[in-house]
mmCIF file of C-alpha atoms in Angstrom:
data_model
loop_
_atom_site.group_PDB
_atom_site.id
_atom_site.type_symbol
_atom_site.label_atom_id
_atom_site.label_comp_id
_atom_site.label_asym_id
_atom_site.label_seq_id
_atom_site.Cartn_x
_atom_site.Cartn_y
_atom_site.Cartn_z
ATOM 1 C CA MET A 1431 -6.945 -20.483 12.608
ATOM 2 C CA GLN A 1432 -4.445 -17.568 12.485
ATOM 3 C CA GLY A 1433 -5.510 -16.718 8.953
ATOM 4 C CA SER A 1434 -9.206 -16.582 9.862
ATOM 5 C CA ILE A 1435 -8.505 -14.261 12.788
ATOM 6 C CA ILE A 1436 -6.572 -11.929 10.450
ATOM 7 C CA ASP A 1437 -9.379 -12.004 7.889
ATOM 8 C CA LYS A 1438 -11.920 -11.207 10.522
ATOM 9 C CA LYS A 1439 -9.868 -8.300 11.812
ATOM 10 C CA LEU A 1440 -9.311 -6.774 8.386
ATOM 11 C CA ARG A 1441 -12.899 -7.165 7.409
ATOM 12 C CA GLN A 1442 -14.087 -5.447 10.709
ATOM 13 C CA VAL A 1443 -11.758 -2.479 9.934
ATOM 14 C CA ALA A 1444 -12.816 -2.270 6.308
ATOM 15 C CA ILE A 1445 -16.520 -2.304 7.274
ATOM 16 C CA ILE A 1446 -16.010 0.412 9.830
ATOM 17 C CA ALA A 1447 -14.274 2.525 7.166
ATOM 18 C CA VAL A 1448 -17.142 2.061 4.653
ATOM 19 C CA VAL A 1449 -19.817 3.062 7.253
ATOM 20 C CA THR A 1450 -17.792 6.025 8.581
ATOM 21 C CA ASN A 1451 -17.000 7.404 5.119
ATOM 22 C CA LEU A 1452 -20.738 6.928 4.102
ATOM 23 C CA LEU A 1453 -21.858 9.079 6.999
ATOM 24 C CA LEU A 1454 -19.261 11.706 6.387
ATOM 25 C CA ALA A 1455 -19.867 11.813 2.661
ATOM 26 C CA VAL A 1456 -23.667 12.316 3.026
ATOM 27 C CA LEU A 1457 -23.159 15.008 5.608
ATOM 28 C CA LYS A 1458 -20.508 16.947 3.590
ATOM 29 C CA VAL A 1459 -22.172 16.803 0.231
ATOM 30 C CA ALA A 1460 -25.476 17.885 1.727
ATOM 31 C CA VAL A 1461 -23.869 20.849 3.602
ATOM 32 C CA GLY A 1462 -21.748 21.734 0.512
ATOM 33 C CA LEU A 1463 -24.843 21.929 -1.743
ATOM 34 C CA ILE A 1464 -27.083 23.748 0.782
ATOM 35 C CA PHE A 1465 -24.454 26.351 1.641
ATOM 36 C CA LYS A 1466 -22.869 26.381 -1.833
ATOM 37 C CA SER A 1467 -19.371 25.808 -0.407
ATOM 38 C CA MET A 1468 -16.920 24.517 -3.075
ATOM 39 C CA ALA A 1469 -14.457 23.419 -0.379
ATOM 40 C CA VAL A 1470 -16.994 21.492 1.663
ATOM 41 C CA LEU A 1471 -18.454 19.939 -1.424
ATOM 42 C CA ALA A 1472 -15.111 18.884 -2.727
ATOM 43 C CA ASP A 1473 -14.315 17.381 0.608
ATOM 44 C CA GLY A 1474 -17.577 15.435 0.312
ATOM 45 C CA ILE A 1475 -16.884 14.231 -3.166
ATOM 46 C CA ASP A 1476 -13.499 13.087 -2.046
ATOM 47 C CA THR A 1477 -14.961 11.155 0.841
ATOM 48 C CA SER A 1478 -17.527 9.582 -1.545
ATOM 49 C CA THR A 1479 -14.608 8.126 -3.490
ATOM 50 C CA ASP A 1480 -13.352 6.780 -0.188
ATOM 51 C CA ILE A 1481 -16.524 4.650 -0.017
ATOM 52 C CA LEU A 1482 -15.487 2.968 -3.190
ATOM 53 C CA THR A 1483 -11.837 2.664 -2.141
ATOM 54 C CA SER A 1484 -12.778 1.177 1.223
ATOM 55 C CA SER A 1485 -15.140 -1.267 -0.467
ATOM 56 C CA THR A 1486 -12.207 -2.205 -2.858
ATOM 57 C CA MET A 1487 -9.907 -2.609 0.108
ATOM 58 C CA LEU A 1488 -12.454 -5.005 1.702
ATOM 59 C CA LEU A 1489 -12.726 -7.110 -1.399
ATOM 60 C CA ALA A 1490 -8.940 -7.194 -1.897
ATOM 61 C CA THR A 1491 -8.239 -8.312 1.624
ATOM 62 C CA ILE A 1492 -10.786 -11.114 1.342
ATOM 63 C CA ILE A 1493 -9.333 -12.312 -2.035
ATOM 64 C CA SER A 1494 -5.742 -12.126 -0.876
ATOM 65 C CA ARG A 1495 -6.299 -14.477 2.077
ATOM 66 C CA ARG A 1496 -7.384 -17.322 -0.130
ATOM 67 C CA PRO A 1497 -4.857 -20.241 0.048
ATOM 68 C CA PRO A 1498 -2.801 -21.272 -3.036
ATOM 69 C CA ASP A 1499 -4.488 -23.328 -5.650
ATOM 70 C CA LYS A 1500 -3.707 -24.922 -8.997
ATOM 71 C CA GLU A 1501 -4.162 -21.716 -10.992
ATOM 72 C CA HIS A 1502 -2.439 -19.534 -8.318
ATOM 73 C CA PRO A 1503 0.351 -21.625 -6.688
ATOM 74 C CA TYR A 1504 1.886 -18.553 -5.126
ATOM 75 C CA GLY A 1505 -1.426 -17.612 -3.513
ATOM 76 C CA HIS A 1506 -3.606 -14.516 -4.025
ATOM 77 C CA GLN A 1507 -1.669 -11.890 -1.934
ATOM 78 C CA LYS A 1508 -1.078 -9.604 -5.042
ATOM 79 C CA ALA A 1509 -4.854 -8.872 -5.052
ATOM 80 C CA GLU A 1510 -3.990 -6.276 -2.437
ATOM 81 C CA ASN A 1511 -1.571 -4.569 -4.845
ATOM 82 C CA ILE A 1512 -4.197 -4.534 -7.529
ATOM 83 C CA GLY A 1513 -6.703 -3.204 -5.071
ATOM 84 C CA ALA A 1514 -4.284 -0.421 -4.068
ATOM 85 C CA LYS A 1515 -3.687 0.450 -7.723
ATOM 86 C CA ILE A 1516 -7.546 0.784 -8.291
ATOM 87 C CA ILE A 1517 -7.641 3.081 -5.293
ATOM 88 C CA SER A 1518 -4.847 5.261 -6.823
ATOM 89 C CA PHE A 1519 -6.825 5.570 -10.089
ATOM 90 C CA VAL A 1520 -9.984 6.549 -8.312
ATOM 91 C CA VAL A 1521 -8.242 9.098 -6.066
ATOM 92 C CA PHE A 1522 -6.404 10.527 -9.078
ATOM 93 C CA TYR A 1523 -9.593 10.956 -11.058
ATOM 94 C CA ALA A 1524 -11.201 12.789 -8.038
ATOM 95 C CA GLY A 1525 -8.208 15.045 -7.729
ATOM 96 C CA VAL A 1526 -8.229 16.131 -11.361
ATOM 97 C CA SER A 1527 -11.969 16.687 -11.423
ATOM 98 C CA LEU A 1528 -11.763 18.868 -8.330
ATOM 99 C CA LEU A 1529 -8.776 20.812 -9.718
ATOM 100 C CA ILE A 1530 -10.640 21.658 -12.984
ATOM 101 C CA GLU A 1531 -13.840 22.731 -11.054
ATOM 102 C CA SER A 1532 -12.038 24.794 -8.431
ATOM 103 C CA LEU A 1533 -9.881 26.616 -10.986
ATOM 104 C CA HIS A 1534 -13.067 27.383 -12.980
ATOM 105 C CA ARG A 1535 -14.809 28.949 -9.967
ATOM 106 C CA LEU A 1536 -11.747 30.866 -8.881
ATOM 107 C CA ILE A 1537 -11.062 32.304 -12.297
ATOM 108 C CA THR A 1538 -14.701 33.191 -13.127
ATOM 109 C CA GLY A 1539 -15.386 34.622 -9.649
ATOM 110 C CA ARG A 1540 -18.115 32.146 -8.886
ATOM 111 C CA TYR A 1541 -17.716 32.405 -4.989
ATOM 112 C CA GLN A 1542 -19.505 34.025 -2.128
ATOM 113 C CA VAL A 1543 -19.277 34.447 1.617
ATOM 114 C CA LEU A 1544 -20.829 31.463 3.387
ATOM 115 C CA GLU A 1545 -23.600 31.764 5.860
ATOM 116 C CA GLY A 1546 -24.024 29.824 9.154
ATOM 117 C CA PHE A 1547 -21.567 27.759 11.170
ATOM 118 C CA LEU A 1548 -22.588 24.326 9.931
ATOM 119 C CA PRO A 1549 -19.776 24.187 7.308
ATOM 120 C CA LEU A 1550 -17.158 24.789 10.029
ATOM 121 C CA LEU A 1551 -18.789 22.057 12.257
ATOM 122 C CA VAL A 1552 -18.782 19.604 9.362
ATOM 123 C CA ALA A 1553 -15.137 20.205 8.777
ATOM 124 C CA VAL A 1554 -14.282 19.490 12.405
ATOM 125 C CA LEU A 1555 -16.227 16.321 12.427
ATOM 126 C CA SER A 1556 -14.477 15.168 9.173
ATOM 127 C CA VAL A 1557 -11.104 15.783 10.832
ATOM 128 C CA ALA A 1558 -12.095 13.668 13.806
ATOM 129 C CA GLY A 1559 -13.614 10.922 11.602
ATOM 130 C CA LYS A 1560 -10.591 10.679 9.243
ATOM 131 C CA THR A 1561 -8.143 10.607 12.167
ATOM 132 C CA PHE A 1562 -9.959 7.740 13.692
ATOM 133 C CA LEU A 1563 -9.887 5.861 10.405
ATOM 134 C CA PHE A 1564 -6.266 6.563 9.727
ATOM 135 C CA THR A 1565 -5.249 5.226 13.159
ATOM 136 C CA ILE A 1566 -7.062 1.919 12.955
ATOM 137 C CA GLU A 1567 -6.383 1.281 9.274
ATOM 138 C CA TYR A 1568 -2.661 2.047 9.391
ATOM 139 C CA SER A 1569 -2.005 0.115 12.503
ATOM 140 C CA THR A 1570 -4.058 -2.834 11.328
ATOM 141 C CA GLY A 1571 -2.575 -2.737 7.863
ATOM 142 C CA LYS A 1572 0.994 -2.765 9.128
ATOM 143 C CA LYS A 1573 0.351 -5.445 11.796
ATOM 144 C CA TYR A 1574 -1.250 -7.855 9.255
ATOM 145 C CA LYS A 1575 0.895 -6.688 6.268
ATOM 146 C CA SER A 1576 -2.082 -5.561 4.187
ATOM 147 C CA ASN A 1577 -0.810 -3.295 1.347
ATOM 148 C CA SER A 1578 -4.352 -2.204 0.324
ATOM 149 C CA MET A 1579 -5.265 -1.217 3.834
ATOM 150 C CA VAL A 1580 -2.040 0.720 4.317
ATOM 151 C CA ALA A 1581 -2.671 2.479 0.963
ATOM 152 C CA GLU A 1582 -6.232 3.331 2.265
ATOM 153 C CA ALA A 1583 -4.790 4.577 5.510
ATOM 154 C CA LYS A 1584 -2.456 6.932 3.586
ATOM 155 C CA ASN A 1585 -5.501 8.275 1.781
ATOM 156 C CA MET A 1586 -7.149 8.894 5.196
ATOM 157 C CA ARG A 1587 -4.066 10.709 6.315
ATOM 158 C CA ASN A 1588 -4.381 12.920 3.285
ATOM 159 C CA ASP A 1589 -8.027 13.474 4.070
ATOM 160 C CA ILE A 1590 -7.156 14.664 7.582
ATOM 161 C CA LEU A 1591 -5.110 17.477 5.920
ATOM 162 C CA LEU A 1592 -7.834 18.182 3.454
ATOM 163 C CA SER A 1593 -10.559 18.608 6.054
ATOM 164 C CA GLY A 1594 -8.218 20.830 7.989
ATOM 165 C CA LEU A 1595 -7.728 22.950 4.942
ATOM 166 C CA VAL A 1596 -11.517 23.076 4.451
ATOM 167 C CA PHE A 1597 -11.932 24.332 7.987
ATOM 168 C CA LEU A 1598 -9.279 27.078 7.365
ATOM 169 C CA GLY A 1599 -10.848 28.024 4.022
ATOM 170 C CA VAL A 1600 -14.318 28.279 5.374
ATOM 171 C CA GLY A 1601 -13.181 30.221 8.403
ATOM 172 C CA LEU A 1602 -11.355 32.740 6.223
ATOM 173 C CA ASN A 1603 -14.331 32.903 3.838
ATOM 174 C CA LYS A 1604 -16.617 33.762 6.709
ATOM 175 C CA ILE A 1605 -14.518 36.831 7.654
ATOM 176 C CA GLY A 1606 -14.711 38.241 4.175
ATOM 177 C CA LEU A 1607 -12.175 36.375 2.029
ATOM 178 C CA ALA A 1608 -14.709 34.665 -0.199
ATOM 179 C CA TRP A 1609 -12.174 33.585 -2.726
ATOM 180 C CA MET A 1610 -10.526 31.328 -0.152
ATOM 181 C CA ASP A 1611 -13.207 28.702 -0.679
ATOM 182 C CA PRO A 1612 -12.301 27.735 -4.311
ATOM 183 C CA LEU A 1613 -8.591 28.371 -3.611
ATOM 184 C CA ILE A 1614 -8.701 25.746 -0.920
ATOM 185 C CA GLY A 1615 -10.305 23.530 -3.442
ATOM 186 C CA VAL A 1616 -7.329 23.967 -5.785
ATOM 187 C CA VAL A 1617 -4.800 23.089 -3.030
ATOM 188 C CA MET A 1618 -6.872 20.100 -1.968
ATOM 189 C CA SER A 1619 -6.917 18.645 -5.475
ATOM 190 C CA GLY A 1620 -3.131 18.968 -5.756
ATOM 191 C CA ILE A 1621 -2.629 17.045 -2.584
ATOM 192 C CA ILE A 1622 -5.056 14.345 -3.756
ATOM 193 C CA ILE A 1623 -3.174 13.927 -7.048
ATOM 194 C CA LYS A 1624 0.200 13.609 -5.293
ATOM 195 C CA VAL A 1625 -1.048 10.882 -2.891
ATOM 196 C CA ALA A 1626 -2.678 8.990 -5.807
ATOM 197 C CA TRP A 1627 0.763 8.996 -7.569
ATOM 198 C CA GLU A 1628 2.582 7.761 -4.476
ATOM 199 C CA VAL A 1629 0.147 4.845 -3.940
ATOM 200 C CA PHE A 1630 0.364 3.895 -7.697
ATOM 201 C CA GLU A 1631 4.144 4.025 -7.798
ATOM 202 C CA GLU A 1632 4.665 1.965 -4.613
ATOM 203 C CA ASN A 1633 2.350 -0.824 -5.732
ATOM 204 C CA ALA A 1634 3.524 -0.804 -9.328
ATOM 205 C CA HIS A 1635 7.017 -1.504 -8.042
ATOM 206 C CA GLU A 1636 5.830 -4.491 -6.035
ATOM 207 C CA LEU A 1637 3.769 -5.885 -8.898
ATOM 208 C CA MET A 1638 6.960 -5.858 -11.038
ATOM 209 C CA ASP A 1639 8.603 -7.913 -8.210
ATOM 210 C CA GLY A 1640 10.830 -5.043 -7.243
ATOM 211 C CA LEU A 1641 12.150 -4.404 -3.645
ATOM 212 C CA LYS A 1642 12.373 -1.158 -1.967
ATOM 213 C CA GLU A 1643 15.737 0.224 -0.777
ATOM 214 C CA ASP A 1644 15.057 -0.574 2.823
ATOM 215 C CA GLU A 1645 14.224 -4.243 1.870
ATOM 216 C CA MET A 1646 17.595 -4.937 0.180
ATOM 217 C CA TRP A 1647 19.025 -6.171 3.516
ATOM 218 C CA ILE A 1648 17.591 -9.515 2.680
ATOM 219 C CA TYR A 1649 20.352 -10.242 0.084
ATOM 220 C CA GLU A 1650 23.090 -9.595 2.649
ATOM 221 C CA ASN A 1651 21.272 -11.927 5.085
ATOM 222 C CA ILE A 1652 21.055 -14.620 2.420
ATOM 223 C CA PHE A 1653 24.825 -14.434 1.651
ATOM 224 C CA LYS A 1654 25.585 -14.507 5.378
ATOM 225 C CA VAL A 1655 23.393 -17.612 5.995
ATOM 226 C CA CYS A 1656 24.888 -19.524 3.024
ATOM 227 C CA LYS A 1657 28.347 -18.904 4.329
ATOM 228 C CA GLU A 1658 27.391 -20.126 7.826
ATOM 229 C CA CYS A 1659 25.851 -23.303 6.413
ATOM 230 C CA GLY A 1660 28.882 -24.192 4.204
ATOM 231 C CA ALA A 1661 27.390 -23.291 0.798
ATOM 232 C CA LEU A 1662 29.918 -21.986 -1.812
ATOM 233 C CA ASN A 1663 29.309 -19.186 -4.285
ATOM 234 C CA PRO A 1664 25.590 -18.245 -3.676
ATOM 235 C CA HIS A 1665 24.557 -16.733 -7.030
ATOM 236 C CA LYS A 1666 21.566 -16.051 -9.240
ATOM 237 C CA VAL A 1667 19.833 -14.962 -6.060
ATOM 238 C CA ARG A 1668 16.450 -13.453 -6.789
ATOM 239 C CA VAL A 1669 13.958 -12.200 -4.219
ATOM 240 C CA ARG A 1670 10.465 -10.928 -4.696
ATOM 241 C CA LYS A 1671 7.570 -10.133 -2.341
ATOM 242 C CA VAL A 1672 4.536 -12.427 -1.983
ATOM 243 C CA GLY A 1673 2.203 -10.463 0.170
ATOM 244 C CA GLY A 1674 4.368 -9.162 3.061
ATOM 245 C CA LYS A 1675 6.912 -11.887 2.833
ATOM 246 C CA PHE A 1676 10.076 -12.721 0.783
ATOM 247 C CA ASP A 1677 10.041 -15.448 -1.859
ATOM 248 C CA ILE A 1678 13.670 -16.479 -2.421
ATOM 249 C CA ASP A 1679 15.151 -18.341 -5.445
ATOM 250 C CA MET A 1680 18.873 -18.999 -5.718
ATOM 251 C CA ASP A 1681 21.819 -21.306 -6.787
ATOM 252 C CA ILE A 1682 24.536 -22.518 -4.582
ATOM 253 C CA GLU A 1683 27.689 -24.644 -5.244
ATOM 254 C CA VAL A 1684 29.051 -27.522 -3.193
ATOM 255 C CA ASN A 1685 32.048 -29.820 -3.393
ATOM 256 C CA GLY A 1686 31.560 -32.068 -6.424
ATOM 257 C CA THR A 1687 32.422 -35.234 -4.337
ATOM 258 C CA MET A 1688 29.821 -34.487 -1.785
ATOM 259 C CA SER A 1689 26.800 -36.945 -1.383
ATOM 260 C CA VAL A 1690 23.337 -35.902 -2.215
ATOM 261 C CA LYS A 1691 22.386 -36.139 1.476
ATOM 262 C CA GLU A 1692 25.184 -33.861 2.478
ATOM 263 C CA ALA A 1693 24.261 -31.333 -0.152
ATOM 264 C CA HIS A 1694 20.641 -31.590 0.882
ATOM 265 C CA ASP A 1695 21.622 -30.940 4.531
ATOM 266 C CA ILE A 1696 23.208 -27.658 3.516
ATOM 267 C CA THR A 1697 20.028 -26.489 1.748
ATOM 268 C CA LYS A 1698 17.993 -27.525 4.892
ATOM 269 C CA CYS A 1699 20.342 -25.453 7.057
ATOM 270 C CA ILE A 1700 19.913 -22.415 4.743
ATOM 271 C CA LYS A 1701 16.168 -22.743 4.612
ATOM 272 C CA LYS A 1702 15.945 -23.084 8.416
ATOM 273 C CA LYS A 1703 18.107 -20.083 9.245
ATOM 274 C CA LEU A 1704 16.326 -17.857 6.700
ATOM 275 C CA SER A 1705 12.821 -18.957 7.899
ATOM 276 C CA ASP A 1706 13.774 -18.094 11.469
ATOM 277 C CA THR A 1707 13.225 -14.358 10.489
ATOM 278 C CA LYS A 1708 9.475 -15.124 10.105
ATOM 279 C CA GLU A 1709 9.469 -12.953 6.925
ATOM 280 C CA ILE A 1710 10.050 -15.767 4.464
ATOM 281 C CA TYR A 1711 7.322 -17.136 2.167
ATOM 282 C CA ASP A 1712 9.457 -19.829 0.500
ATOM 283 C CA VAL A 1713 13.002 -20.675 -0.392
ATOM 284 C CA VAL A 1714 14.003 -22.659 -3.552
ATOM 285 C CA ILE A 1715 17.711 -23.673 -3.806
ATOM 286 C CA HIS A 1716 19.377 -25.242 -6.884
ATOM 287 C CA VAL A 1717 22.549 -27.097 -6.117
ATOM 288 C CA GLU A 1718 25.530 -27.108 -8.492
ATOM 289 C CA PRO A 1719 29.106 -28.625 -8.320
ATOM 290 C CA GLU A 1720 31.815 -26.277 -7.295
ATOM 291 C CA GLU A 1721 33.132 -23.977 -10.045
ATOM 292 C CA ASN A 1722 30.245 -24.783 -12.344
ATOM 293 C CA ASP A 1723 30.529 -23.003 -15.613
ATOM 294 C CA GLU A 1724 27.308 -22.140 -17.451
ATOM 295 C CA THR A 1725 25.383 -19.173 -18.688
ATOM 296 C CA GLU A 1726 22.622 -18.382 -16.228
ATOM 297 C CA PRO A 1727 19.748 -15.765 -16.045
ATOM 298 C CA PHE A 1728 20.194 -12.608 -13.992
ATOM 299 C CA GLY A 1729 20.469 -12.726 -10.233
ATOM 300 C CA LEU A 1730 22.634 -11.233 -7.563
ATOM 301 C CA SER A 1731 25.748 -12.792 -6.023
ATOM 302 C CA GLU A 1732 28.190 -11.626 -3.323
ATOM 303 C CA LYS A 1733 30.305 -9.967 -6.058
ATOM 304 C CA HIS A 1734 27.489 -7.581 -6.989
#
């Protein structure tokens, strides 16, 4: 029941994002072409890519909520990371394309003073629309631990700045600084490329089962819980993320004369205390006799 509620909320926000971006894209591209504004047109093209990224986000959130199955025993949560990486590629392509065209216009002098106030009005509407999308996407993505939605929200945050720059560029253009229009296009493209790299890097790290610096506390918590439950020498501790939760795999040692039930009670204690954080996906514990001597794969221990 809880999962279906989350799915419904994520889908609602994703659909709102697609519709809002569609309306803004049509408006900005039309105004950019009619008034021959490179900045407004660039903003419209960027928003057009947002339609694709919002659709990708919607698909990724739907796939990621599927339960584990025979082919995917760990579930489908990493679909969101894949969706976020697709978003980064699309945004990067848009940024490079805008950079090339803006530089071309700036260098060749293909710019002019814009007429009318519609380009300014469109920029204001864009700032308002993007602020609305950022607010609902970021809060919803964080609440329901949706990586692709958080990535899309960061792109919206970027778009707020871009639309603000468009407003500034169009405003300065109208007072006689015609070259500001393509110059703002260059600045916008640089920001787009930067955000694309940040989204790519963050999700590539998680796809490689890496943890961020501010997530390393989980190891200290594991060692603390093992000590409280009477486990000896917790080692070969490996933690990765499955969706927004931690998947833990580790070895512990117990007194060699201890019964199977007594050793099992220790593992139950560890699992219960760790799961109390509500951030645990699964815990797998291998029990060894005390001072076990064998070569084992990489994993952290209290000594590291």
